[in-house]
XYZ file of C-alpha atoms in Angstrom:
360
model
C -193.864 -34.160 99.385
C -193.948 -30.436 98.532
C -190.263 -30.202 97.558
C -190.439 -33.402 95.533
C -193.626 -32.194 93.891
C -192.052 -28.863 92.923
C -189.097 -30.648 91.326
C -191.426 -33.062 89.557
C -193.569 -30.230 88.282
C -190.516 -28.540 86.800
C -189.443 -31.750 85.054
C -192.887 -32.206 83.546
C -193.135 -28.536 82.582
C -189.768 -28.726 80.807
C -190.982 -31.765 78.853
C -194.248 -29.997 78.017
C -192.661 -26.791 76.742
C -189.484 -28.219 75.216
C -188.870 -29.877 71.881
C -190.672 -33.148 71.284
C -190.103 -36.053 68.872
C -192.575 -36.323 66.004
C -194.200 -39.378 67.556
C -195.018 -37.524 70.779
C -196.413 -34.542 68.881
C -198.623 -36.880 66.841
C -199.961 -38.545 69.985
C -200.834 -35.201 71.556
C -202.465 -33.942 68.360
C -204.643 -37.074 68.080
C -206.444 -36.439 71.364
C -209.608 -34.882 69.925
C -209.972 -37.472 67.173
C -209.641 -40.441 69.527
C -211.910 -39.009 72.230
C -214.568 -38.226 69.662
C -214.438 -41.719 68.209
C -214.258 -43.828 71.357
C -215.792 -41.674 74.081
C -219.368 -42.354 72.884
C -218.604 -46.045 72.378
C -217.711 -46.603 76.025
C -220.767 -45.112 77.736
C -222.496 -47.423 80.248
C -225.411 -47.914 77.837
C -223.339 -48.562 74.716
C -220.871 -50.755 76.593
C -223.672 -53.232 77.295
C -224.226 -53.633 73.550
C -220.662 -53.268 72.283
C -219.620 -55.590 69.462
C -216.334 -57.452 69.577
C -214.881 -55.654 66.539
C -215.805 -52.270 68.011
C -214.029 -53.031 71.267
C -210.918 -54.598 69.744
C -210.454 -51.707 67.332
C -209.670 -49.476 70.308
C -206.870 -51.775 71.453
C -204.818 -51.301 68.281
C -202.324 -48.457 68.233
C -203.329 -47.483 64.701
C -206.736 -46.530 66.118
C -206.103 -45.301 69.659
C -202.938 -43.540 68.387
C -201.446 -43.556 71.844
C -200.944 -46.956 73.500
C -199.188 -49.900 71.908
C -199.405 -53.439 73.215
C -203.012 -53.352 74.415
C -203.970 -55.729 71.616
C -201.933 -58.525 73.205
C -204.810 -59.125 75.614
C -207.516 -59.452 72.965
C -207.872 -63.273 73.197
C -208.453 -63.108 76.952
C -210.634 -60.004 76.923
C -212.995 -61.288 74.253
C -213.192 -64.892 75.424
C -216.502 -64.098 77.158
C -218.207 -61.128 75.512
C -221.078 -61.023 77.994
C -218.694 -60.690 80.916
C -216.714 -58.106 78.980
C -219.827 -56.020 78.296
C -220.879 -56.200 81.928
C -217.393 -55.305 83.148
C -217.095 -52.374 80.750
C -220.478 -50.978 81.757
C -219.381 -51.004 85.398
C -215.937 -49.550 84.633
C -217.227 -46.470 82.817
C -220.236 -45.761 85.051
C -219.542 -42.393 86.725
C -222.317 -42.917 89.265
C -220.151 -45.437 91.114
C -216.980 -44.577 93.098
C -213.841 -44.841 90.980
C -212.060 -47.270 93.298
C -214.988 -49.678 93.493
C -215.815 -49.782 89.792
C -212.218 -50.224 88.635
C -211.698 -53.061 91.100
C -214.952 -54.695 90.010
C -214.015 -54.439 86.331
C -210.561 -56.016 86.583
C -211.983 -58.804 88.722
C -214.867 -59.412 86.333
C -213.019 -59.432 83.000
C -210.161 -61.801 82.300
C -207.198 -59.901 80.871
C -208.465 -56.469 81.985
C -205.183 -55.103 83.315
C -204.297 -51.629 84.480
C -203.116 -50.380 81.072
C -206.342 -51.352 79.286
C -208.767 -50.337 82.027
C -207.258 -46.893 82.603
C -206.847 -46.174 78.873
C -210.595 -46.760 78.489
C -211.246 -44.476 81.453
C -209.079 -41.787 79.862
C -211.178 -41.669 76.682
C -214.485 -41.817 78.576
C -213.577 -39.371 81.365
C -210.597 -37.443 79.953
C -210.689 -34.658 82.557
C -210.911 -37.009 85.524
C -209.001 -40.226 84.795
C -205.316 -40.572 83.991
C -203.503 -43.611 82.654
C -201.702 -46.098 84.875
C -199.321 -48.256 82.886
C -195.682 -49.279 83.209
C -194.425 -46.020 81.705
C -196.435 -43.701 83.941
C -195.634 -45.876 86.969
C -191.928 -45.589 86.291
C -192.273 -41.851 85.722
C -194.012 -41.304 89.058
C -191.424 -43.434 90.834
C -188.531 -41.630 89.155
C -190.001 -38.275 90.222
C -190.547 -39.432 93.794
C -194.333 -39.163 93.513
C -195.305 -42.814 93.777
C -197.922 -43.156 96.555
C -197.727 -45.660 99.387
C -200.470 -48.252 99.675
C -201.814 -50.204 102.567
C -200.867 -53.838 102.470
C -203.450 -55.791 100.495
C -204.975 -52.680 98.909
C -207.358 -53.528 96.076
C -206.610 -52.515 92.510
C -209.096 -49.649 92.549
C -207.755 -48.276 95.821
C -204.273 -48.137 94.335
C -205.494 -46.548 91.122
C -207.469 -43.936 93.036
C -204.293 -42.739 94.772
C -202.229 -42.877 91.572
C -204.891 -40.972 89.671
C -204.913 -38.251 92.315
C -201.180 -37.751 91.763
C -201.630 -37.666 87.991
C -204.439 -35.113 88.203
C -202.508 -32.874 90.578
C -199.449 -32.990 88.332
C -201.455 -32.187 85.186
C -203.162 -29.285 86.914
C -199.839 -27.908 88.149
C -198.419 -27.645 84.627
C -201.782 -26.656 83.137
C -202.157 -29.551 80.723
C -204.608 -32.393 80.206
C -204.161 -35.982 81.333
C -203.837 -37.274 77.750
C -200.876 -34.967 77.103
C -199.306 -35.802 80.459
C -199.384 -39.476 79.543
C -197.634 -38.720 76.255
C -194.845 -36.874 78.080
C -193.654 -39.625 80.397
C -191.138 -40.959 77.894
C -189.462 -37.550 77.778
C -189.206 -36.961 81.508
C -186.512 -39.465 82.431
C -183.718 -40.850 80.303
C -184.448 -44.383 81.497
C -188.177 -44.407 80.829
C -187.891 -46.408 77.606
C -188.704 -50.049 78.412
C -186.232 -52.856 77.803
C -183.164 -50.780 76.834
C -181.242 -54.033 76.344
C -183.805 -55.705 74.116
C -184.938 -53.069 71.652
C -186.960 -54.414 68.738
C -189.042 -53.196 65.830
C -186.679 -50.819 64.147
C -184.860 -49.444 67.187
C -181.207 -48.469 66.872
C -178.635 -51.210 67.246
C -176.496 -51.358 70.347
C -172.742 -51.532 70.374
C -171.849 -55.135 69.753
C -174.910 -55.958 67.662
C -174.063 -58.055 64.623
C -173.352 -56.207 61.416
C -175.952 -56.783 58.683
C -173.453 -58.649 56.503
C -172.707 -61.164 59.270
C -175.637 -63.363 58.351
C -175.055 -66.101 60.945
C -174.719 -63.630 63.813
C -177.604 -61.570 62.485
C -179.848 -64.639 62.374
C -178.939 -65.480 65.956
C -179.547 -61.875 66.988
C -182.967 -61.972 65.337
C -183.948 -64.858 67.614
C -182.237 -63.540 70.757
C -184.021 -60.212 70.757
C -187.319 -61.964 71.481
C -185.905 -63.838 74.477
C -187.701 -61.646 76.980
C -191.117 -62.210 75.417
C -190.354 -65.921 75.006
C -189.578 -66.307 78.706
C -192.707 -64.391 79.645
C -194.973 -66.437 77.392
C -193.321 -69.791 78.144
C -192.340 -69.322 81.758
C -194.139 -72.468 82.904
C -191.915 -74.624 80.679
C -188.623 -73.294 82.078
C -186.622 -74.748 84.958
C -186.962 -71.449 86.796
C -190.731 -71.956 87.016
C -190.267 -74.888 89.392
C -189.327 -72.477 92.189
C -190.260 -69.047 90.875
C -193.455 -67.416 89.625
C -193.455 -64.243 87.561
C -194.673 -61.423 89.763
C -198.350 -60.532 89.364
C -200.863 -58.327 91.152
C -204.585 -57.742 90.852
C -205.156 -55.865 87.613
C -201.534 -56.521 86.651
C -201.281 -60.156 85.526
C -197.947 -59.427 83.839
C -196.556 -56.981 86.389
C -193.251 -58.867 86.428
C -192.592 -58.162 82.742
C -190.573 -54.938 82.359
C -191.362 -54.078 85.966
C -190.889 -50.320 86.472
C -188.798 -49.029 89.369
C -187.443 -45.558 89.998
C -184.101 -46.400 88.372
C -185.331 -48.152 85.238
C -187.134 -51.280 84.086
C -186.470 -54.809 85.312
C -186.619 -57.264 82.422
C -188.351 -59.930 84.498
C -189.262 -59.955 88.180
C -190.186 -63.197 89.923
C -191.168 -64.273 93.409
C -190.435 -67.592 95.093
C -193.431 -69.862 95.276
C -192.964 -70.737 98.962
C -190.274 -68.567 100.541
C -189.985 -64.809 100.981
C -187.539 -64.343 98.113
C -187.509 -62.110 95.032
C -185.583 -62.684 91.812
C -184.447 -59.836 89.556
C -183.677 -61.160 86.072
C -181.574 -59.150 83.644
C -181.356 -60.408 80.058
C -178.313 -59.550 77.981
C -177.684 -60.158 74.304
C -174.287 -60.145 72.647
C -171.272 -59.441 74.830
C -172.093 -58.628 78.440
C -169.630 -56.665 80.568
C -169.157 -56.446 84.310
C -171.326 -53.321 84.299
C -174.285 -55.686 84.089
C -173.653 -56.729 87.692
C -173.950 -53.126 88.843
C -177.189 -52.774 86.908
C -178.663 -55.857 88.563
C -177.598 -54.663 92.013
C -179.251 -51.312 91.347
C -182.513 -53.035 90.450
C -182.248 -55.335 93.486
C -181.896 -52.306 95.739
C -184.947 -50.723 94.134
C -187.037 -53.863 94.676
C -186.083 -53.912 98.344
C -186.914 -50.257 98.912
C -189.964 -49.907 96.681
C -191.625 -53.301 96.819
C -190.263 -55.980 99.138
C -190.089 -53.947 102.356
C -193.853 -53.709 102.441
C -194.623 -57.192 101.196
C -192.798 -59.663 103.457
C -194.615 -62.866 104.131
C -192.968 -63.850 107.416
C -189.624 -63.531 109.113
C -187.073 -60.750 109.306
C -187.291 -59.586 105.723
C -187.290 -60.604 102.093
C -184.280 -62.032 100.296
C -183.503 -60.224 97.031
C -181.538 -62.204 94.446
C -180.307 -61.431 90.964
C -179.919 -63.529 87.836
C -178.075 -62.494 84.687
C -178.991 -64.480 81.579
C -176.619 -63.973 78.671
C -175.694 -65.720 75.436
C -171.994 -65.284 76.139
C -170.152 -64.331 79.317
C -166.807 -62.566 79.371
C -164.252 -63.181 82.108
C -164.999 -59.705 83.428
C -168.642 -60.649 83.864
C -167.833 -64.053 85.390
C -165.379 -62.610 87.893
C -167.715 -59.779 88.911
C -170.779 -61.990 89.284
C -168.725 -64.617 91.119
C -167.898 -62.153 93.887
C -171.543 -61.305 94.601
C -173.228 -64.188 96.396
C -176.727 -62.915 95.685
C -176.202 -62.701 91.891
C -176.168 -65.781 89.664
C -175.098 -66.056 86.024
C -176.559 -68.391 83.410
C -176.014 -68.648 79.664
C -178.477 -69.760 77.028
C -178.326 -71.226 73.531
C -180.345 -70.203 70.501
C -180.509 -72.990 67.939
C -182.445 -72.622 64.692
C -181.925 -75.220 61.982
C -183.568 -76.161 58.695
C -183.813 -79.807 57.703
C -184.656 -81.197 54.274
C -188.067 -82.733 53.875
C -187.762 -86.550 53.782
C -188.338 -87.936 50.306
C -191.586 -89.720 49.663
C -193.599 -87.777 52.252
């Protein structure tokens, strides 16, 4: 642990003292403003009276200036405001042990996942509570600092151990937990989620359609949301008959962009009855045989970091891979065909406009 921690500390220190993109500098600089605005809102007393618009404002990146995507859970979180108020008041109450109150909150409030709960804790107890989300989880795993948990450990018990690692790391490099959270994207070259499905203004990959190729560009515009479509419509797919997207307490969407030490798995599923895991890699455009190596790398990570401690019965879990692509080259077909544990499927994207019938 000591050698790994020393190496991790150096990586974090280099990120802290080195050059940073404008976005990271803006996040770090916004700390005081955000804490001043939302710290008083999330006291135990005020949480019991919080209005819906006050709570949801925090979930938008334009206001919290740090975490994007929290607003996706707004419909679930606000479906029962009384339960939300009660859960928030428990979550931020420092008189109760951290493990117990975080577990109670995620069990009480529908949609209260790890990213939302720990972001709230960061603004209410900035010196004591770090943020546990997919990015920080991947960072800790990549640095070899991910703690081991007892089988069946509750959400709060896991967070308590993770938070201890975050606090120790922040103290070692003499920074605050808010800044540490902003640095994770700089610490490892693979910490950016979904490198194969970048959206919202990210750079195009090699093989992306040129802007003037309108037909290909239109198809690309639909394909790039495939990952979110499968997540949101999993129950309607054929895969859902046998497989369920992986979920844990406090992590209802853990299987979406699941972080491992060697990157992010697009979708991670578990068999509904048997001790089997499915690593799904989504590819747009032309997929090469390198995709098979990527899937195998993720499968190995699942076995070492997740499945070995989570077998249901028998000698061990079966780890399988699935590549989903729009087109498959011979190189990809031949490579995938030689690996019995990796399957290949292709998908169609069809978007058509039809004239409105006359007289309607």
